[in-house]
């Protein structure tokens, strides 16, 4: 008996000291238009998910309904725009599930946000809904632990699906990889989480999160929707200047990676952001917030 207890302690210690990443898993079951019936598009989306998930070191707990414990996940159906609900939804640890699809979004390139839920059951089950991110339950919230969410891509946009992400020299049209990163940012809480709103000063439209303020040099000006950095906000990628990914626009023919400021935004929302990608402990194939956020098209003249 005692030996068994010691063994368990040792295993738990090992797990808690292991750097892990978050597995971002995409689900295509609501892609009624067949936008992702193309392996290149799936490959690019997975690359975007891995780029961000590999930088997140949080330990997200599982949500396991059963018996008196219920967990009904709701999200925007990416194929229709209406609300979808899945009853008794199981959430795996260290995993986010994102429902993706395409539909006509008019002049908007993508819409992304975290999912919501309704739940009931024992107190310990209710306590597990923050996925171990205790700051979710503070007032105001200082952390974020969604189960996942959904992203819709505009099925009528003039997309560029890159076959070689190592260069952005040949982009024509709207870079899908850039928009995927931006919408993933919304699913991860940028512009959508309660812990994002904690740092929004609506009086002067600035974001006052500590990490972002330090990176930017002052409180960060926000776009009028208070869910994006202001249009044209600059930061850096590996020391090279680039317009931030989470401003509202993407210039046709260009790529935007996540900048230092975009990552500090994730940190201010509550994510434990690694300076370099970390390996996943497990790669499994396996939001009360609904952010209806746009990614407007900017047409460069000439
Ligand atoms: Zn956006």
CSV table of C-alpha atoms and ligand atoms in Angstrom, one decimal:
chain,number,residue,atom,x,y,z
A,1,UNK,CA,0.0,0.0,0.0
A,2,UNK,CA,2.7,2.4,1.0
A,3,UNK,CA,4.8,1.5,-2.0
A,4,UNK,CA,1.9,2.2,-4.3
A,5,UNK,CA,1.4,5.7,-2.8
A,6,UNK,CA,5.1,6.5,-3.3
A,7,UNK,CA,4.9,5.4,-6.9
A,8,UNK,CA,1.9,7.6,-7.6
A,9,UNK,CA,3.7,10.6,-6.0
A,10,UNK,CA,6.7,10.0,-8.2
A,11,UNK,CA,4.6,9.8,-11.4
A,12,UNK,CA,2.7,13.0,-10.5
A,13,UNK,CA,5.9,14.8,-9.8
A,14,UNK,CA,7.2,13.8,-13.2
A,15,UNK,CA,4.1,15.0,-15.0
A,16,UNK,CA,4.0,18.4,-13.2
A,17,UNK,CA,7.6,19.1,-14.2
A,18,UNK,CA,7.2,18.2,-17.8
A,19,UNK,CA,6.8,21.1,-20.3
A,20,UNK,CA,3.8,20.4,-22.4
A,21,UNK,CA,2.1,22.1,-25.2
A,22,UNK,CA,-1.6,22.5,-26.0
A,23,UNK,CA,-3.0,20.3,-28.8
A,24,UNK,CA,-5.2,22.3,-31.0
A,25,UNK,CA,-7.5,19.8,-32.8
A,26,UNK,CA,-9.7,20.8,-35.7
A,27,UNK,CA,-13.1,19.2,-36.3
A,28,UNK,CA,-14.6,19.3,-39.8
A,29,UNK,CA,-17.9,17.7,-39.1
A,30,UNK,CA,-19.7,21.1,-39.5
A,31,UNK,CA,-18.0,22.0,-42.8
A,32,UNK,CA,-21.1,21.5,-44.8
A,33,UNK,CA,-19.7,23.5,-47.8
A,34,UNK,CA,-16.6,21.3,-48.1
A,35,UNK,CA,-14.3,24.2,-47.7
A,36,UNK,CA,-11.7,21.9,-46.2
A,37,UNK,CA,-12.2,19.0,-48.6
A,38,UNK,CA,-8.6,19.8,-49.7
A,39,UNK,CA,-5.6,18.4,-47.9
A,40,UNK,CA,-3.5,21.5,-48.5
A,41,UNK,CA,-6.0,23.7,-46.6
A,42,UNK,CA,-6.1,21.1,-43.8
A,43,UNK,CA,-2.3,21.1,-43.7
A,44,UNK,CA,-2.1,24.9,-43.5
A,45,UNK,CA,-4.7,25.0,-40.7
A,46,UNK,CA,-2.8,22.3,-38.7
A,47,UNK,CA,0.4,24.3,-39.2
A,48,UNK,CA,-1.3,27.4,-37.8
A,49,UNK,CA,-2.7,25.4,-34.8
A,50,UNK,CA,0.7,23.9,-34.1
A,51,UNK,CA,2.5,27.3,-34.3
A,52,UNK,CA,0.3,28.7,-31.5
A,53,UNK,CA,-0.4,25.5,-29.5
A,54,UNK,CA,3.3,24.7,-29.2
A,55,UNK,CA,3.9,28.0,-27.4
A,56,UNK,CA,1.3,27.4,-24.7
A,57,UNK,CA,2.5,25.6,-21.6
A,58,UNK,CA,-0.7,25.6,-19.5
A,59,UNK,CA,-2.0,22.4,-18.0
A,60,UNK,CA,-5.7,22.3,-19.1
A,61,UNK,CA,-7.7,19.9,-17.2
A,62,UNK,CA,-10.3,17.5,-18.7
A,63,UNK,CA,-14.0,18.0,-18.5
A,64,UNK,CA,-15.7,14.6,-18.1
A,65,UNK,CA,-19.5,14.7,-17.8
A,66,UNK,CA,-21.4,11.6,-16.7
A,67,UNK,CA,-24.2,10.7,-14.2
A,68,UNK,CA,-25.5,13.9,-12.6
A,69,UNK,CA,-22.8,15.9,-14.3
A,70,UNK,CA,-23.7,17.5,-17.6
A,71,UNK,CA,-21.7,19.6,-20.0
A,72,UNK,CA,-23.4,20.9,-23.1
A,73,UNK,CA,-21.0,22.7,-25.5
A,74,UNK,CA,-22.3,25.4,-27.8
A,75,UNK,CA,-20.6,27.2,-30.6
A,76,UNK,CA,-21.2,29.0,-33.9
A,77,UNK,CA,-21.8,26.4,-36.6
A,78,UNK,CA,-19.0,27.4,-39.0
A,79,UNK,CA,-21.0,26.2,-42.0
A,80,UNK,CA,-24.2,28.1,-41.2
A,81,UNK,CA,-23.6,30.8,-38.6
A,82,UNK,CA,-26.3,29.5,-36.3
A,83,UNK,CA,-25.6,28.1,-32.8
A,84,UNK,CA,-24.8,24.4,-32.5
A,85,UNK,CA,-24.9,22.5,-29.3
A,86,UNK,CA,-23.4,19.1,-28.4
A,87,UNK,CA,-24.8,17.5,-25.3
A,88,UNK,CA,-22.6,15.7,-22.7
A,89,UNK,CA,-19.4,16.9,-24.4
A,90,UNK,CA,-16.1,15.4,-23.3
A,91,UNK,CA,-13.1,17.6,-23.2
A,92,UNK,CA,-9.7,16.0,-23.1
A,93,UNK,CA,-6.9,17.5,-21.0
A,94,UNK,CA,-4.4,19.8,-22.7
A,95,UNK,CA,-6.6,19.9,-25.8
A,96,UNK,CA,-8.7,22.5,-27.5
A,97,UNK,CA,-11.2,21.4,-30.2
A,98,UNK,CA,-12.1,24.0,-32.8
A,99,UNK,CA,-14.9,23.4,-35.3
A,100,UNK,CA,-14.1,24.9,-38.7
A,101,UNK,CA,-15.8,25.4,-42.0
A,102,UNK,CA,-16.5,27.9,-44.7
A,103,UNK,CA,-19.5,30.0,-45.7
A,104,UNK,CA,-20.1,33.4,-47.4
A,105,UNK,CA,-19.0,36.1,-45.0
A,106,UNK,CA,-19.4,39.0,-47.3
A,107,UNK,CA,-16.4,41.4,-47.0
A,108,UNK,CA,-15.0,39.6,-43.9
A,109,UNK,CA,-12.3,36.9,-44.3
A,110,UNK,CA,-13.0,35.0,-41.1
A,111,UNK,CA,-14.9,34.9,-37.8
A,112,UNK,CA,-13.5,33.1,-34.8
A,113,UNK,CA,-14.3,32.8,-31.1
A,114,UNK,CA,-14.3,30.5,-28.1
A,115,UNK,CA,-17.2,28.2,-27.4
A,116,UNK,CA,-19.8,28.5,-24.6
A,117,UNK,CA,-21.5,25.9,-22.5
A,118,UNK,CA,-24.2,25.1,-20.0
A,119,UNK,CA,-23.4,22.6,-17.3
A,120,UNK,CA,-24.7,21.2,-14.1
A,121,UNK,CA,-23.7,18.7,-11.4
A,122,UNK,CA,-21.6,18.3,-8.3
A,123,UNK,CA,-19.5,21.1,-6.9
A,124,UNK,CA,-16.3,19.4,-7.8
A,125,UNK,CA,-17.5,18.9,-11.4
A,126,UNK,CA,-18.5,22.6,-11.6
A,127,UNK,CA,-15.1,23.5,-10.2
A,128,UNK,CA,-13.5,21.5,-13.1
A,129,UNK,CA,-15.1,23.7,-15.7
A,130,UNK,CA,-12.3,26.2,-15.5
A,131,UNK,CA,-9.9,23.5,-16.6
A,132,UNK,CA,-7.6,24.2,-13.6
A,133,UNK,CA,-7.2,27.9,-14.5
A,134,UNK,CA,-8.3,29.3,-11.2
A,135,UNK,CA,-8.1,32.9,-12.4
A,136,UNK,CA,-11.1,32.3,-14.6
A,137,UNK,CA,-13.3,32.4,-11.5
A,138,UNK,CA,-11.9,35.6,-10.1
A,139,UNK,CA,-13.7,39.0,-10.4
A,140,UNK,CA,-12.4,40.4,-12.6
A,141,UNK,CA,-11.1,37.2,-14.3
A,142,UNK,CA,-7.3,36.9,-14.9
A,143,UNK,CA,-7.2,33.6,-16.8
A,144,UNK,CA,-8.9,31.7,-19.5
A,145,UNK,CA,-9.6,28.0,-20.0
A,146,UNK,CA,-12.0,27.4,-22.9
A,147,UNK,CA,-12.8,23.9,-24.3
A,148,UNK,CA,-12.3,25.2,-27.8
A,149,UNK,CA,-14.5,27.1,-30.2
A,150,UNK,CA,-15.2,27.6,-33.9
A,151,UNK,CA,-13.8,29.5,-36.9
A,152,UNK,CA,-15.6,30.3,-40.1
A,153,UNK,CA,-13.6,31.2,-43.2
A,154,UNK,CA,-15.2,33.1,-46.1
A,155,UNK,CA,-15.9,30.6,-48.8
A,156,UNK,CA,-16.1,33.4,-51.4
A,157,UNK,CA,-12.8,35.2,-50.7
A,158,UNK,CA,-9.8,35.2,-53.0
A,159,UNK,CA,-7.6,33.0,-50.9
A,160,UNK,CA,-4.0,32.1,-51.2
A,161,UNK,CA,-3.1,28.6,-49.9
A,162,UNK,CA,0.6,28.5,-49.6
A,163,UNK,CA,2.4,25.3,-50.5
A,164,UNK,CA,5.7,26.5,-48.8
A,165,UNK,CA,5.4,28.4,-45.6
A,166,UNK,CA,9.1,29.0,-45.5
A,167,UNK,CA,8.7,32.0,-47.8
A,168,UNK,CA,6.0,34.7,-48.1
A,169,UNK,CA,7.4,36.1,-51.3
A,170,UNK,CA,4.9,34.6,-53.7
A,171,UNK,CA,1.6,35.5,-51.9
A,172,UNK,CA,-1.3,36.6,-54.2
A,173,UNK,CA,-4.6,37.3,-52.7
A,174,UNK,CA,-5.6,36.8,-49.0
A,175,UNK,CA,-3.1,34.6,-47.1
A,176,UNK,CA,-5.1,31.8,-45.5
A,177,UNK,CA,-2.4,31.0,-43.0
A,178,UNK,CA,-2.4,34.6,-41.7
A,179,UNK,CA,-6.1,34.6,-41.3
A,180,UNK,CA,-6.0,31.2,-39.5
A,181,UNK,CA,-3.5,32.6,-37.0
A,182,UNK,CA,-5.6,35.7,-36.4
A,183,UNK,CA,-8.9,33.7,-35.9
A,184,UNK,CA,-7.0,31.3,-33.6
A,185,UNK,CA,-6.0,34.3,-31.6
A,186,UNK,CA,-9.7,35.1,-31.0
A,187,UNK,CA,-10.5,31.5,-30.0
A,188,UNK,CA,-7.6,31.8,-27.5
A,189,UNK,CA,-9.3,34.8,-26.0
A,190,UNK,CA,-7.7,37.8,-27.7
A,191,UNK,CA,-10.6,40.3,-28.0
A,192,UNK,CA,-13.0,37.7,-26.6
A,193,UNK,CA,-12.1,36.4,-23.1
A,194,UNK,CA,-13.3,37.9,-19.9
A,195,UNK,CA,-9.7,38.2,-18.9
A,196,UNK,CA,-9.1,40.3,-22.1
A,197,UNK,CA,-11.9,42.7,-21.0
A,198,UNK,CA,-10.2,42.9,-17.6
A,199,UNK,CA,-7.5,45.0,-19.2
A,200,UNK,CA,-9.6,47.0,-21.6
A,201,UNK,CA,-9.9,50.7,-20.8
A,202,UNK,CA,-13.0,51.6,-22.8
A,203,UNK,CA,-12.6,55.3,-21.9
A,204,UNK,CA,-9.5,55.8,-24.0
A,205,UNK,CA,-9.7,52.5,-26.0
A,206,UNK,CA,-6.4,51.0,-24.7
A,207,UNK,CA,-5.3,47.6,-23.5
A,208,UNK,CA,-3.5,47.8,-20.2
A,209,UNK,CA,-2.3,44.3,-19.6
A,210,UNK,CA,1.1,44.3,-17.9
A,211,UNK,CA,3.0,42.2,-20.4
A,212,UNK,CA,1.6,44.0,-23.5
A,213,UNK,CA,2.2,47.4,-22.0
A,214,UNK,CA,5.8,46.5,-21.3
A,215,UNK,CA,6.3,45.1,-24.8
A,216,UNK,CA,4.6,48.1,-26.5
A,217,UNK,CA,6.1,50.8,-24.3
A,218,UNK,CA,2.7,52.1,-23.2
A,219,UNK,CA,-0.9,50.9,-22.9
A,220,UNK,CA,-1.8,49.5,-26.3
A,221,UNK,CA,-4.2,51.5,-28.5
A,222,UNK,CA,-7.3,49.4,-29.5
A,223,UNK,CA,-9.5,49.4,-32.5
A,224,UNK,CA,-13.0,50.8,-32.0
A,225,UNK,CA,-14.4,47.3,-31.4
A,226,UNK,CA,-12.0,47.0,-28.4
A,227,UNK,CA,-11.3,43.4,-29.6
A,228,UNK,CA,-8.3,44.1,-31.8
A,229,UNK,CA,-5.1,46.2,-31.5
A,230,UNK,CA,-5.7,49.5,-33.4
A,231,UNK,CA,-5.3,49.4,-37.2
A,232,UNK,CA,-1.6,49.5,-38.1
A,233,UNK,CA,-0.2,48.6,-34.7
A,234,UNK,CA,3.4,47.6,-35.1
A,235,UNK,CA,5.4,45.0,-33.2
A,236,UNK,CA,8.2,42.5,-34.1
A,237,UNK,CA,8.7,38.9,-35.1
A,238,UNK,CA,12.2,37.7,-34.1
A,239,UNK,CA,13.3,41.3,-33.9
A,240,UNK,CA,12.0,42.2,-37.3
A,241,UNK,CA,9.2,44.9,-37.5
A,242,UNK,CA,5.8,43.6,-38.6
A,243,UNK,CA,2.2,44.9,-38.2
A,244,UNK,CA,0.6,42.9,-35.4
A,245,UNK,CA,-1.5,39.9,-36.3
A,246,UNK,CA,-4.4,41.0,-34.1
A,247,UNK,CA,-5.1,44.3,-35.7
A,248,UNK,CA,-8.3,44.2,-37.7
A,249,UNK,CA,-6.9,44.0,-41.2
A,250,UNK,CA,-4.7,42.0,-43.6
A,251,UNK,CA,-3.2,43.6,-46.6
A,252,UNK,CA,-3.7,41.5,-49.8
A,253,UNK,CA,-0.5,39.8,-50.8
A,254,UNK,CA,1.1,39.8,-47.4
A,255,UNK,CA,1.6,37.4,-44.5
A,256,UNK,CA,1.4,38.3,-40.8
A,257,UNK,CA,2.8,36.0,-38.2
A,258,UNK,CA,2.1,36.3,-34.5
A,259,UNK,CA,4.3,39.2,-33.2
A,260,UNK,CA,5.8,39.7,-29.8
A,261,UNK,CA,2.8,41.9,-28.9
A,262,UNK,CA,0.3,39.2,-30.0
A,263,UNK,CA,2.0,36.7,-27.7
A,264,UNK,CA,2.1,39.2,-24.8
A,265,UNK,CA,-1.6,39.6,-25.3
A,266,UNK,CA,-2.0,35.9,-24.8
A,267,UNK,CA,0.0,36.1,-21.7
A,268,UNK,CA,-2.1,38.9,-20.3
A,269,UNK,CA,-5.2,36.9,-21.0
A,270,UNK,CA,-3.7,34.2,-18.8
A,271,UNK,CA,-1.8,31.8,-21.1
A,272,UNK,CA,1.6,30.6,-20.0
A,273,UNK,CA,3.5,31.5,-23.2
A,274,UNK,CA,6.8,29.8,-23.9
A,275,UNK,CA,9.6,31.9,-25.6
A,276,UNK,CA,10.2,28.9,-27.9
A,277,UNK,CA,8.0,26.0,-29.0
A,278,UNK,CA,7.6,23.2,-26.6
A,279,UNK,CA,6.9,19.6,-27.5
A,280,UNK,CA,3.4,18.2,-26.7
A,281,UNK,CA,3.2,15.5,-24.1
A,282,UNK,CA,0.5,13.8,-26.1
A,283,UNK,CA,-0.8,14.7,-29.6
A,284,UNK,CA,-4.3,13.3,-29.6
A,285,UNK,CA,-6.6,13.4,-32.5
A,286,UNK,CA,-9.5,13.5,-30.9
A,287,UNK,CA,-16.4,28.9,-25.1
A,288,UNK,CA,-19.5,31.2,-22.0
A,289,UNK,CA,-18.2,33.3,-24.8
A,290,UNK,CA,-19.1,33.7,-28.4
A,291,UNK,CA,-16.9,36.2,-30.2
A,292,UNK,CA,-18.3,37.3,-33.5
A,293,UNK,CA,-15.2,38.9,-34.7
A,294,UNK,CA,-14.3,40.0,-38.1
A,295,UNK,CA,-11.1,40.1,-40.0
A,296,UNK,CA,-11.7,42.9,-42.5
A,297,UNK,CA,-10.2,43.0,-45.9
A,298,UNK,CA,-7.9,45.9,-46.7
A,299,UNK,CA,-7.5,46.6,-50.3
A,300,UNK,CA,-4.2,48.0,-51.3
A,301,UNK,CA,-4.4,50.3,-54.3
A,302,UNK,CA,-1.9,50.1,-57.1
B,1,LIG,ZN1,-10.4,39.7,-35.7
